Amino acid sequence: MKHSLKKLLLIAFFLVLGSPIILAQYNIIPQPNSIQSGVGEYKTTQLAEIQHQNISRQSQRQFTDYLIGAGFSIGTKQTATSTIKLVVDKNQVFQSDEAYKLSVTPKNISIAAKSEKGVFYGIQTLLQLMSDQQVPAVEISDYPRFKYRGVHIDVSRHFYSVEFLKKHIDMMAHLKINNFHWHFTDGPGWRLEIKKYPLLTQIAAWRTHEIWKDWWATNPRKYVDIRSGEKAYGGFYTQKEAREIVKYAAERHINVIPEIEMPGHSEEVLAVYPHLACSGKPYTQSEFCIGNEQTFKFLENVLKEVMAIFPSKYIHIGGDEAEKKHWRVCSKCQARMKKENLKNEEELQSYLVRRIERFLNKNGRKLLGWDEILEGGLAPEATVMSWRGENGGITAAKSGHDAIMTPGEFMYLDSYQANPATQPEAIGGFLPLEKVYSYNPVPAALTAQEAKHILGVQANMWGEYVTTEAHADHMLYPRVLALAEVAWTEGKNKSWADFKRRANQKIPFLQSKGIRTFTLSDEVAFAHHVDIEQKAIRVELSTEKYSVDIRYTTDGSVPTTQSALYSEAILVKDSAEISAQLFEGNKAIGKPITNRFDYHLGMDKKVTYNIPINKYYAAAGEKTLVNGEMGGLSHGDGRWQGFMTNGMDVTIDLGEPIAIKSVSARFMQNVSPWIFFPKEVVISVSNDNKTFTELKRIPTPYGEKTEGTLFHNFGWNGDANAQYIRYQALPNGIKGGWVFLDEIVVW
Ligand code: ACM
């Protein structure tokens, strides 16, 4: 909408309501915490004099470059007709050194803050406000909700260039993100030059296969000596390049946190320095031997070089997913446990973390690690990154330690962000933009005092499946936009509807900066709610695109421009096959999505589990299979019920003998998390719950080696009269394999 038209609407609202309600829409991400509309606009074609107060030369240059780069006309005292005043005022009261006040009138712009960082953020907001050579008059008083706002990028699984990182650092700065967590080391490749240990970058940084998945499938997974001239995939950052990134980020008020993994995820180190493994042999384990003093010598030497490159107060030492079995049978580890009076291998791990913490503290640094560092007792000063849900963060905060929230369910950007069938292969999960946006980093379990230990929030981009920089752009954006607002904007100032508008508006800007962002799903999303009282299913349709129409049919036919326009929930009293599609005016976009809803004969009936529910995938317990809730794309969404080794076997009691025409259940297959279709389904009926008559036996239609997530209905159609329906799914015989189903539909 053009600005003048928007203003007219605003005025119309004032006239109708008679009160000055602020309805102006701005395109700032993250949304400022206080914003008031003024009258008129500042035209960027007028010549402005920039006035600085307490601003360093270097920042003066940077701020001027930003303003000129964005199209502001800058003149001199003599030629200027307006002013842009940039002020650092240590005496003014601000919530933090990142807070700022931005005032725009038709003639003047001023940004004031307690520090240059605040002014920098004021400039980012100003640039985002500008469009069509003007800036609307506003008064903004802004500050961050959290002091830690982070993005993590894994460069071990696949290697990304310095230029790529700079591009992302630029965008982080634009979004007021202030920490870049650089995951340098992991089994698939060591990525930082360490002068004392050259084999790390001559061999451990190079592997036999480019694509992580191909390399991971080999046994043993080999590294390649790059000096041999053999074909290899990998790379590393020289110390000079790492320093260049640190400087580039610092100029944009971003701290770079290096992560050097220990004691696990270190098979690349042990391949080239095998004396640091319990066995003394390469390719035998991923964990450093903690009983060996050489391990500490190596780690401290590496960290010395790391600290010389990275001024970050925090040094991340990983700490996640270490296997403990090698330590259990290692004489050196066992001797260490005895000598140090350590009760178990968790305490042995904790011994390493504490010792490394003392080393870091002695050097003026702080230890940061994944939540496994809580196992065996947390090191005294450590800060925890909570990734396995929120419990790590809660435990840390309750014991007086700082925590950064980065739970997999909300913050792992390696998950799918739309229908997997439309996306490049990902590790699994389902994390669309709205779900990232919905995250509240302060767990409800914390008191206000404990919540002060939640420093902030971070999104993580792990690279297993992210083989190219274009793909990495796609996984990061637009979801990092949501992370930025989760981290900066107070919960009460957030709005999904308004954020959706701003995120869509931002996509062309991201593209103009060379970020090959995902452009958001062009499929309609379905949600539904079962109303047992009303005996109906309420179906809600939504889209993450803005602004588009949703049109739908209820007979399964393809929606057209003549189909019903969606405006409120659709009530399904019996069965409906709802097909929905997005339309931009008269143009259909994407593909129609069809879902069937059945308020069926089995709804809310008693279900007896002849094989007990598995506690990990119980979903909604005994009601799961007759509550009308169809599962989504992820087996962990709480609507899919999972069963292990013995498969599943339930009996539904319909209350009285009735005529039935079909019994059917939908199963999922997703080989990565070891979920398979059943080998066979047996459906039988009875009137006394003792003698059952078999209606149908259905063998699996698929093999075990399928890609992606598949769904299949195993059902019977015919005529029967019964009170009890028994539904059995036999597992496919794979050890540890799961079967997952969401609903048994009876008609
Ligand atoms: C992690 O995702 N292993 C921290």
Short mmCIF file of C-alpha atoms and ligand atoms in Angstrom, two decimals, residues 157 259 261 265 320-321 370 372 387 412 460 462, ligand 1:
data_model
loop_
_atom_site.label_atom_id
_atom_site.label_comp_id
_atom_site.label_asym_id
_atom_site.label_seq_id
_atom_site.Cartn_x
_atom_site.Cartn_y
_atom_site.Cartn_z
CA ARG A 157 29.23 -31.23 8.28
CA GLU A 259 32.83 -23.99 19.66
CA GLU A 261 33.84 -29.95 20.83
CA HIS A 265 32.04 -35.64 18.59
CA ASP A 320 27.01 -33.07 23.97
CA GLU A 321 26.30 -36.69 23.16
CA TRP A 370 25.31 -28.02 25.65
CA GLU A 372 24.87 -32.56 28.86
CA TRP A 387 18.89 -28.04 23.43
CA TYR A 412 16.58 -26.29 15.26
CA ASN A 460 20.86 -23.53 15.38
CA TRP A 462 23.15 -27.91 11.76
C1 ACM B 1 23.30 -30.99 19.59
O1 ACM B 1 22.37 -30.79 18.81
N1 ACM B 1 23.90 -32.18 19.61
C2 ACM B 1 23.77 -29.99 20.50
#
